[in-house]
Amino acid sequence: MKIKDKNTISGRGNGWALMPVALFIALYVGGGIALGDFYAISMVLALLIALFAAIMQDRGESFERRLGTAASGAGDPNILIMCMIYLLAGGFSAAAEAAGGVSSTVNLTLSFIPPNFTVTGIFIMGCFISMAMGTSVGTVAALAPIAVDISNKTGISMPFIIGSVVCGAMFGDNLSFISDTTIAAVRTQGCNMRDKFKANFLIVLPAAVVTAVLFYVLAGESGYTPDEELPYNIWQVIPYLGVLIGALFGVNVFVLLTGGIAVSAAAGLITGTVEPAELLPVIGSGMADMYEIVVIAILASCMSAMVKKNGGFEWVLSFVNRRMSGHRAAQYGIALLVGLLDLATANNTIAIVLAGPMAKQIADRRGIAATRSASLLDIFGSVVQGVLPYGAQLLTAAQIAGITAVSILPSMFYPYLMCISAVLFIAFSRK
């Protein structure tokens, strides 16, 4: 047997190097099962323990050098840029919400829904609002109470209409320029957000169209007319529209989000929803809300650096090459990788951060475009996340509606169709 180096045997890597990833999953999922709550165990704590396990695996170097290797993962330019974008996205979301953007955007879109188009309209509202806000859970929290009210007044099945809310939320979770999943996918694969959006949009558009038709057909004659006025102020909607339009035109994301914060602040002052003294604290609070995801991204990157150093990436690449040789099969491998990690973590952002470096190497070796690998990471992370009964999106929706998360699953048409569309796109697209 030819020895290539101390961590790689016969060019197949070292499967044992993946132990820290398995340990993280065991701690996070096992602790959640033991405590009856998948969010009871801190993901930061589980990652930190797994990181130290990865550091202790390599006994061939001094502890200081191993720490240096781990720290090099945190110092990766893509990771640092990603963390800065997270902070700006948090500041923008908080400023736009404080300016009244969420309620105005919801009321504006709700005002244009025809009475016999209610459920499909809720789905389309969810698509637009999640694209604008960049958060699927925030979209569910904003729209689910409206859907509950409509269900109570019209008799439309509660799981059915709540399903339309979550389906719309997952659309933006996958496509929004300021979604944490999009940011993670783009930065780990090294591509442009606008290019990723175009590649991603072509894959999921058929799924979104069919989903809208299904909700319209299955809703039958059910309709809803608001029994009260729906006030909105166009100034409060402009920050979201500005970010969407600017992103489509390829404006640099730092310029885009900084401008979005400034426009949101101006909208809040013009409409009187925010006092000048409140602006900086609001923006700072929004950024603080992103601290956990920033720390998680840094720790996950540190662990990835150690796993790669110890031969774990090479083992995964070797496994993919043996079991999934070929351009199309490698794409299915990327989809499977992020899907399994999302099943384990119940967080598609973390799944993308963990799978991203390995997916990048698979894509480079098989000639897969960075926009395609980023799209696959984001799509299949959203596919799994959208149907996880213990995922934040379904749990939040179920809690607001007073139903079980499992009862919503039959109405989650969009994730199912998004998966089918992506699989067919891989099967029939050219290299």
Coordinates of C-alpha atoms in Angstrom, one line a residue:
M1 CA 0.0 0.0 0.0
K2 CA 1.4 3.4 -1.0
I3 CA 1.5 6.0 1.7
K4 CA 0.9 9.5 0.3
D5 CA 1.1 11.3 3.6
K6 CA 0.4 10.8 7.2
N7 CA -3.3 11.7 6.8
T8 CA -4.0 10.2 3.3
I9 CA -3.8 6.6 2.4
S10 CA -3.9 5.5 -1.2
G11 CA -5.3 8.9 -2.1
R12 CA -8.6 8.0 -0.3
G13 CA -8.2 10.3 2.6
N14 CA -9.0 9.6 6.2
G15 CA -12.6 8.8 7.1
W16 CA -11.8 9.1 10.8
A17 CA -11.1 12.8 10.3
L18 CA -14.9 13.3 9.9
M19 CA -15.4 12.2 13.5
P20 CA -15.8 15.8 14.8
V21 CA -18.7 16.4 12.3
A22 CA -20.3 13.3 13.6
L23 CA -19.7 14.4 17.2
F24 CA -21.3 17.7 16.5
I25 CA -24.4 16.1 15.1
A26 CA -24.5 13.6 17.9
L27 CA -24.3 16.3 20.5
Y28 CA -26.8 18.6 18.9
V29 CA -29.3 16.1 17.7
G30 CA -28.8 13.7 20.6
G31 CA -29.1 16.4 23.2
G32 CA -32.3 17.7 21.4
I33 CA -33.9 14.2 21.5
A34 CA -32.9 13.7 25.2
L35 CA -34.4 17.0 26.2
G36 CA -37.3 16.9 23.9
D37 CA -36.3 20.1 22.2
F38 CA -34.0 20.3 19.2
Y39 CA -33.1 23.9 20.0
A40 CA -32.3 23.2 23.7
I41 CA -28.6 22.6 23.1
S42 CA -26.6 25.5 22.0
M43 CA -25.2 25.0 18.5
V44 CA -22.2 27.1 19.5
L45 CA -21.4 24.8 22.4
A46 CA -21.7 21.7 20.2
L47 CA -19.5 23.2 17.5
L48 CA -16.9 24.3 20.1
I49 CA -16.6 20.8 21.5
A50 CA -16.4 19.3 18.0
L51 CA -13.7 21.8 17.1
F52 CA -11.5 20.8 20.1
A53 CA -12.1 17.1 19.1
A54 CA -10.8 17.9 15.6
I55 CA -7.8 19.8 17.1
M56 CA -6.9 16.8 19.3
Q57 CA -7.0 14.3 16.4
D58 CA -3.8 15.5 14.8
R59 CA -1.0 14.4 17.3
G60 CA 1.8 15.0 14.8
E61 CA 2.1 18.7 15.5
S62 CA 2.3 20.9 18.5
F63 CA -0.9 22.2 20.0
E64 CA -0.1 25.7 19.0
R65 CA 0.4 24.7 15.3
R66 CA -2.9 22.9 15.4
L67 CA -4.7 26.0 16.8
G68 CA -3.1 27.9 14.0
T69 CA -4.5 25.6 11.4
A70 CA -7.9 25.9 12.9
A71 CA -7.6 29.7 13.1
S72 CA -6.7 29.8 9.4
G73 CA -10.2 28.6 8.7
A74 CA -11.7 31.6 10.5
G75 CA -9.3 33.9 8.6
D76 CA -10.5 32.7 5.2
P77 CA -11.5 35.9 3.3
N78 CA -14.8 34.3 2.2
I79 CA -15.8 33.6 5.7
L80 CA -14.9 37.0 7.0
I81 CA -16.7 38.7 4.1
M82 CA -19.7 36.4 4.8
C83 CA -19.7 37.5 8.5
M84 CA -19.6 41.2 7.6
I85 CA -22.5 40.7 5.2
Y86 CA -24.5 38.9 7.9
L87 CA -24.0 41.9 10.2
L88 CA -25.1 44.4 7.5
A89 CA -28.1 42.2 6.6
G90 CA -29.1 42.2 10.3
G91 CA -28.8 45.9 10.5
F92 CA -30.9 46.4 7.4
S93 CA -33.6 44.0 8.5
A94 CA -33.9 45.7 11.9
A95 CA -34.0 49.2 10.4
A96 CA -36.5 48.4 7.7
E97 CA -38.8 46.6 10.2
A98 CA -38.5 49.5 12.7
A99 CA -39.5 51.9 9.9
G100 CA -42.8 49.9 9.5
G101 CA -41.7 48.1 6.4
V102 CA -43.0 44.7 7.4
S103 CA -46.6 45.8 8.1
S104 CA -46.8 48.1 5.1
T105 CA -45.4 45.4 2.8
V106 CA -47.9 42.8 4.1
N107 CA -50.8 45.2 3.8
L108 CA -49.8 46.5 0.4
T109 CA -49.6 43.0 -1.1
L110 CA -52.8 41.8 0.8
S111 CA -54.7 44.8 -0.8
F112 CA -54.1 43.4 -4.3
I113 CA -55.3 39.8 -3.7
P114 CA -58.6 39.1 -5.4
P115 CA -61.1 37.4 -3.1
N116 CA -61.1 34.1 -5.1
F117 CA -57.4 34.0 -5.2
T118 CA -56.8 34.0 -1.4
V119 CA -54.5 30.9 -0.8
T120 CA -52.5 31.4 -3.9
G121 CA -52.2 35.1 -3.0
I122 CA -50.9 34.2 0.4
F123 CA -48.2 32.0 -1.2
I124 CA -47.2 34.8 -3.6
M125 CA -47.2 37.3 -0.7
G126 CA -44.8 34.9 1.1
C127 CA -42.6 34.7 -1.9
F128 CA -42.3 38.5 -2.2
I129 CA -42.0 39.2 1.5
S130 CA -39.4 36.5 2.1
M131 CA -37.4 37.8 -0.9
A132 CA -37.5 41.3 0.6
M133 CA -36.9 40.4 4.2
G134 CA -34.4 37.6 3.6
T135 CA -35.8 35.5 6.4
S136 CA -38.2 32.6 6.1
V137 CA -38.9 32.4 9.8
G138 CA -39.6 36.2 9.9
T139 CA -42.0 35.8 6.9
V140 CA -43.8 33.0 8.7
A141 CA -44.2 35.1 11.8
A142 CA -45.5 38.0 9.8
L143 CA -48.0 36.1 7.6
A144 CA -49.1 33.1 9.7
P145 CA -51.4 35.2 11.9
I146 CA -53.2 36.6 8.8
A147 CA -53.6 33.1 7.4
V148 CA -55.1 31.9 10.7
D149 CA -57.6 34.7 10.6
I150 CA -58.5 33.9 7.0
S151 CA -59.0 30.2 7.9
N152 CA -61.2 31.0 10.8
K153 CA -63.4 33.3 8.8
T154 CA -63.7 31.2 5.6
G155 CA -63.3 27.6 6.7
I156 CA -60.3 27.1 4.6
S157 CA -58.3 24.2 6.0
M158 CA -55.8 25.5 8.6
P159 CA -52.9 23.2 7.6
F160 CA -53.6 24.0 3.9
I161 CA -53.4 27.8 4.2
I162 CA -50.5 27.6 6.6
G163 CA -48.7 25.4 4.1
S164 CA -49.0 28.2 1.5
V165 CA -47.3 30.6 4.0
V166 CA -44.4 28.3 4.6
C167 CA -44.0 27.5 0.9
G168 CA -43.8 31.2 0.1
A169 CA -41.3 31.7 2.9
M170 CA -39.0 28.9 1.6
F171 CA -39.0 30.6 -1.9
G172 CA -37.3 33.7 -0.5
D173 CA -35.1 31.6 1.9
N174 CA -33.6 30.1 -1.2
L175 CA -33.5 33.1 -3.5
S176 CA -33.3 36.3 -1.5
F177 CA -30.1 38.3 -1.9
I178 CA -29.9 39.0 1.9
S179 CA -30.9 35.5 3.0
D180 CA -28.2 33.9 5.2
T181 CA -28.4 30.7 3.1
T182 CA -27.7 32.7 -0.1
I183 CA -24.8 34.5 1.5
A184 CA -23.3 31.3 2.7
A185 CA -23.8 29.5 -0.6
V186 CA -22.3 32.3 -2.6
R187 CA -19.3 32.9 -0.4
T188 CA -18.3 29.3 0.0
Q189 CA -18.5 28.7 -3.7
G190 CA -16.9 32.0 -4.8
C191 CA -19.5 33.3 -7.2
N192 CA -21.5 36.5 -7.8
M193 CA -24.9 36.8 -6.1
R194 CA -26.7 38.0 -9.2
D195 CA -25.3 35.1 -11.3
K196 CA -26.3 32.6 -8.6
F197 CA -29.8 34.1 -8.5
K198 CA -30.3 33.7 -12.3
A199 CA -29.0 30.2 -12.3
N200 CA -31.1 29.3 -9.2
F201 CA -34.3 31.1 -10.4
L202 CA -34.4 29.1 -13.7
I203 CA -34.3 25.9 -11.7
V204 CA -37.1 26.7 -9.1
L205 CA -39.4 28.8 -11.3
P206 CA -41.3 25.8 -12.6
A207 CA -41.8 24.6 -9.1
A208 CA -43.1 28.0 -8.0
V209 CA -45.6 28.2 -10.9
V210 CA -47.0 24.7 -10.4
T211 CA -47.3 25.4 -6.6
A212 CA -49.3 28.5 -7.3
V213 CA -51.6 26.6 -9.7
L214 CA -52.0 23.8 -7.2
F215 CA -53.0 26.1 -4.4
Y216 CA -55.5 27.9 -6.7
V217 CA -57.1 24.6 -7.9
L218 CA -57.2 22.9 -4.5
A219 CA -58.6 26.0 -2.7
G220 CA -61.8 25.7 -4.9
E221 CA -64.3 28.5 -4.4
S222 CA -62.9 29.6 -1.1
G223 CA -62.4 33.4 -0.9
Y224 CA -61.7 36.2 1.6
T225 CA -62.4 39.9 1.6
P226 CA -60.7 41.9 4.4
D227 CA -63.3 43.5 6.7
E228 CA -61.1 46.3 7.7
E229 CA -58.8 48.8 5.9
L230 CA -55.2 47.7 5.2
P231 CA -53.1 50.9 5.7
Y232 CA -49.7 51.1 4.2
N233 CA -47.1 53.7 3.4
I234 CA -45.1 53.4 0.2
W235 CA -42.1 55.1 1.8
Q236 CA -41.9 52.1 4.2
V237 CA -41.9 49.6 1.3
I238 CA -39.2 51.4 -0.7
P239 CA -36.2 50.0 1.3
Y240 CA -37.2 46.5 0.4
L241 CA -37.9 47.3 -3.2
G242 CA -34.6 49.2 -3.5
V243 CA -32.6 46.3 -2.2
L244 CA -34.4 43.8 -4.5
I245 CA -33.9 46.0 -7.6
G246 CA -30.4 47.0 -6.7
A247 CA -29.4 43.3 -6.3
L248 CA -30.9 42.4 -9.7
F249 CA -28.8 45.1 -11.3
G250 CA -25.7 43.7 -9.7
V251 CA -25.0 46.4 -7.1
N252 CA -22.2 45.4 -4.7
V253 CA -23.8 43.8 -1.7
F254 CA -21.9 46.0 0.8
V255 CA -23.1 49.1 -1.1
L256 CA -26.6 47.6 -1.4
L257 CA -27.1 46.9 2.3
T258 CA -25.4 50.1 3.5
G259 CA -27.7 52.0 1.2
G260 CA -30.7 49.9 2.4
I261 CA -29.9 50.9 6.0
A262 CA -29.7 54.6 5.1
V263 CA -33.0 54.5 3.1
S264 CA -34.7 52.6 5.9
A265 CA -33.6 55.2 8.4
A266 CA -34.8 58.0 6.1
A267 CA -38.2 56.2 5.6
G268 CA -38.6 55.8 9.4
L269 CA -37.8 59.5 10.0
I270 CA -40.1 60.7 7.2
T271 CA -43.1 58.6 8.4
G272 CA -42.4 59.3 12.0
T273 CA -42.1 55.6 13.0
V274 CA -38.6 56.0 14.3
E275 CA -37.1 58.8 16.4
P276 CA -33.6 60.0 15.5
A277 CA -32.2 58.9 18.9
E278 CA -33.5 55.3 18.2
L279 CA -31.8 54.8 14.8
L280 CA -28.4 53.7 15.9
P281 CA -29.6 51.4 18.7
V282 CA -32.1 49.8 16.4
I283 CA -29.4 49.1 13.7
G284 CA -27.0 47.9 16.4
S285 CA -29.7 45.6 17.8
G286 CA -30.3 44.1 14.4
M287 CA -26.6 43.4 14.0
A288 CA -26.4 41.9 17.5
D289 CA -29.2 39.4 16.4
M290 CA -26.7 38.1 13.9
Y291 CA -23.9 37.5 16.4
E292 CA -24.8 33.8 16.9
I293 CA -24.8 33.0 13.2
V294 CA -21.5 34.8 12.8
V295 CA -19.9 32.8 15.7
I296 CA -21.3 29.6 14.3
A297 CA -19.9 30.3 10.8
I298 CA -16.5 31.0 12.3
L299 CA -16.4 27.9 14.4
A300 CA -17.7 25.7 11.6
S301 CA -15.0 27.1 9.3
C302 CA -12.3 26.4 12.0
M303 CA -13.6 22.8 12.3
S304 CA -13.6 22.5 8.5
A305 CA -10.0 23.6 8.3
M306 CA -9.0 20.8 10.7
V307 CA -11.1 18.2 9.0
K308 CA -9.5 19.1 5.7
K309 CA -6.0 19.1 7.2
N310 CA -6.6 15.6 8.7
G311 CA -7.8 14.1 5.4
G312 CA -11.6 14.3 5.8
F313 CA -12.3 16.2 2.7
E314 CA -10.2 13.9 0.6
W315 CA -12.1 10.9 2.0
V316 CA -15.4 12.6 1.0
L317 CA -14.1 13.4 -2.5
S318 CA -12.8 9.9 -2.9
F319 CA -16.2 8.5 -1.8
V320 CA -18.0 10.7 -4.3
N321 CA -15.6 9.8 -7.1
R322 CA -16.1 6.1 -6.4
R323 CA -19.8 6.1 -5.9
M324 CA -20.9 9.1 -8.0
S325 CA -18.4 9.4 -10.9
G326 CA -19.3 11.8 -13.6
H327 CA -20.5 15.4 -13.9
R328 CA -24.2 14.8 -13.1
A329 CA -23.5 12.3 -10.4
A330 CA -21.2 14.7 -8.6
Q331 CA -24.1 17.3 -8.6
Y332 CA -26.3 14.7 -6.9
G333 CA -23.5 14.1 -4.5
I334 CA -23.5 17.8 -3.5
A335 CA -27.3 17.7 -3.1
L336 CA -27.0 14.6 -0.9
L337 CA -24.2 16.1 1.2
V338 CA -26.1 19.3 2.1
G339 CA -29.4 17.4 2.5
L340 CA -27.9 15.0 5.1
L341 CA -26.3 17.8 7.0
D342 CA -29.5 19.7 7.1
L343 CA -31.4 16.6 8.4
A344 CA -28.9 16.4 11.2
T345 CA -28.6 20.1 12.1
A346 CA -32.2 21.3 11.2
N347 CA -30.5 24.5 10.0
N348 CA -29.9 24.9 6.3
T349 CA -27.5 27.8 6.8
I350 CA -25.2 25.7 9.0
A351 CA -25.6 22.8 6.6
I352 CA -24.4 25.0 3.7
V353 CA -21.4 26.4 5.8
L354 CA -20.3 22.8 6.7
A355 CA -20.9 21.3 3.2
G356 CA -19.7 24.4 1.2
P357 CA -15.9 23.7 1.3
M358 CA -16.3 20.1 0.3
A359 CA -18.9 21.0 -2.4
K360 CA -16.4 23.5 -3.8
Q361 CA -13.7 20.8 -4.2
I362 CA -16.2 18.4 -5.8
A363 CA -17.3 21.2 -8.2
D364 CA -13.7 22.1 -9.1
R365 CA -12.8 18.5 -9.8
R366 CA -15.8 17.8 -11.9
G367 CA -16.0 21.0 -13.8
I368 CA -19.3 22.2 -12.1
A369 CA -19.8 25.9 -12.4
A370 CA -19.7 27.8 -9.1
T371 CA -23.2 29.2 -9.7
R372 CA -24.5 25.7 -10.1
S373 CA -22.9 24.3 -7.0
A374 CA -24.1 27.4 -5.0
S375 CA -27.6 26.9 -6.4
L376 CA -27.6 23.2 -5.5
L377 CA -26.4 23.9 -1.9
D378 CA -29.1 26.5 -1.4
I379 CA -31.9 24.5 -3.2
F380 CA -31.4 21.2 -1.5
G381 CA -30.8 22.9 1.9
S382 CA -34.2 24.6 1.5
V383 CA -35.9 21.4 0.2
V384 CA -35.0 19.5 3.4
Q385 CA -35.5 22.5 5.7
G386 CA -39.0 23.0 4.3
V387 CA -40.2 19.6 5.2
L388 CA -38.5 19.1 8.5
P389 CA -41.2 18.8 11.2
Y390 CA -38.5 19.9 13.7
G391 CA -37.3 22.8 11.6
A392 CA -37.8 26.3 12.8
Q393 CA -40.1 27.2 9.9
L394 CA -42.7 24.5 10.4
L395 CA -42.4 24.7 14.2
T396 CA -43.1 28.4 14.2
A397 CA -46.0 28.1 11.8
A398 CA -47.5 25.2 13.8
Q399 CA -47.2 27.1 17.0
I400 CA -48.9 30.2 15.7
A401 CA -51.7 28.2 14.1
G402 CA -52.2 25.8 17.0
I403 CA -51.7 22.7 14.9
T404 CA -49.0 20.1 14.6
A405 CA -46.0 20.6 12.2
V406 CA -46.6 17.1 10.7
S407 CA -50.2 18.2 9.6
I408 CA -48.7 20.9 7.4
L409 CA -46.4 18.5 5.4
P410 CA -49.1 17.4 2.8
S411 CA -49.4 21.0 1.8
M412 CA -45.7 21.7 1.4
F413 CA -45.9 21.5 -2.4
Y414 CA -43.1 23.9 -3.1
P415 CA -40.2 22.0 -1.5
Y416 CA -41.4 18.7 -3.1
L417 CA -41.7 20.3 -6.5
M418 CA -38.4 22.2 -6.1
C419 CA -36.6 18.9 -5.4
I420 CA -38.2 17.3 -8.5
S421 CA -37.3 20.3 -10.7
A422 CA -33.7 20.4 -9.5
V423 CA -33.3 16.6 -10.0
L424 CA -34.6 16.9 -13.5
F425 CA -32.5 20.0 -14.3
I426 CA -29.4 18.0 -13.3
A427 CA -30.5 15.0 -15.3
F428 CA -31.2 16.9 -18.5
S429 CA -28.8 19.8 -18.5
R430 CA -25.6 19.8 -20.4
K431 CA -22.2 20.1 -18.8

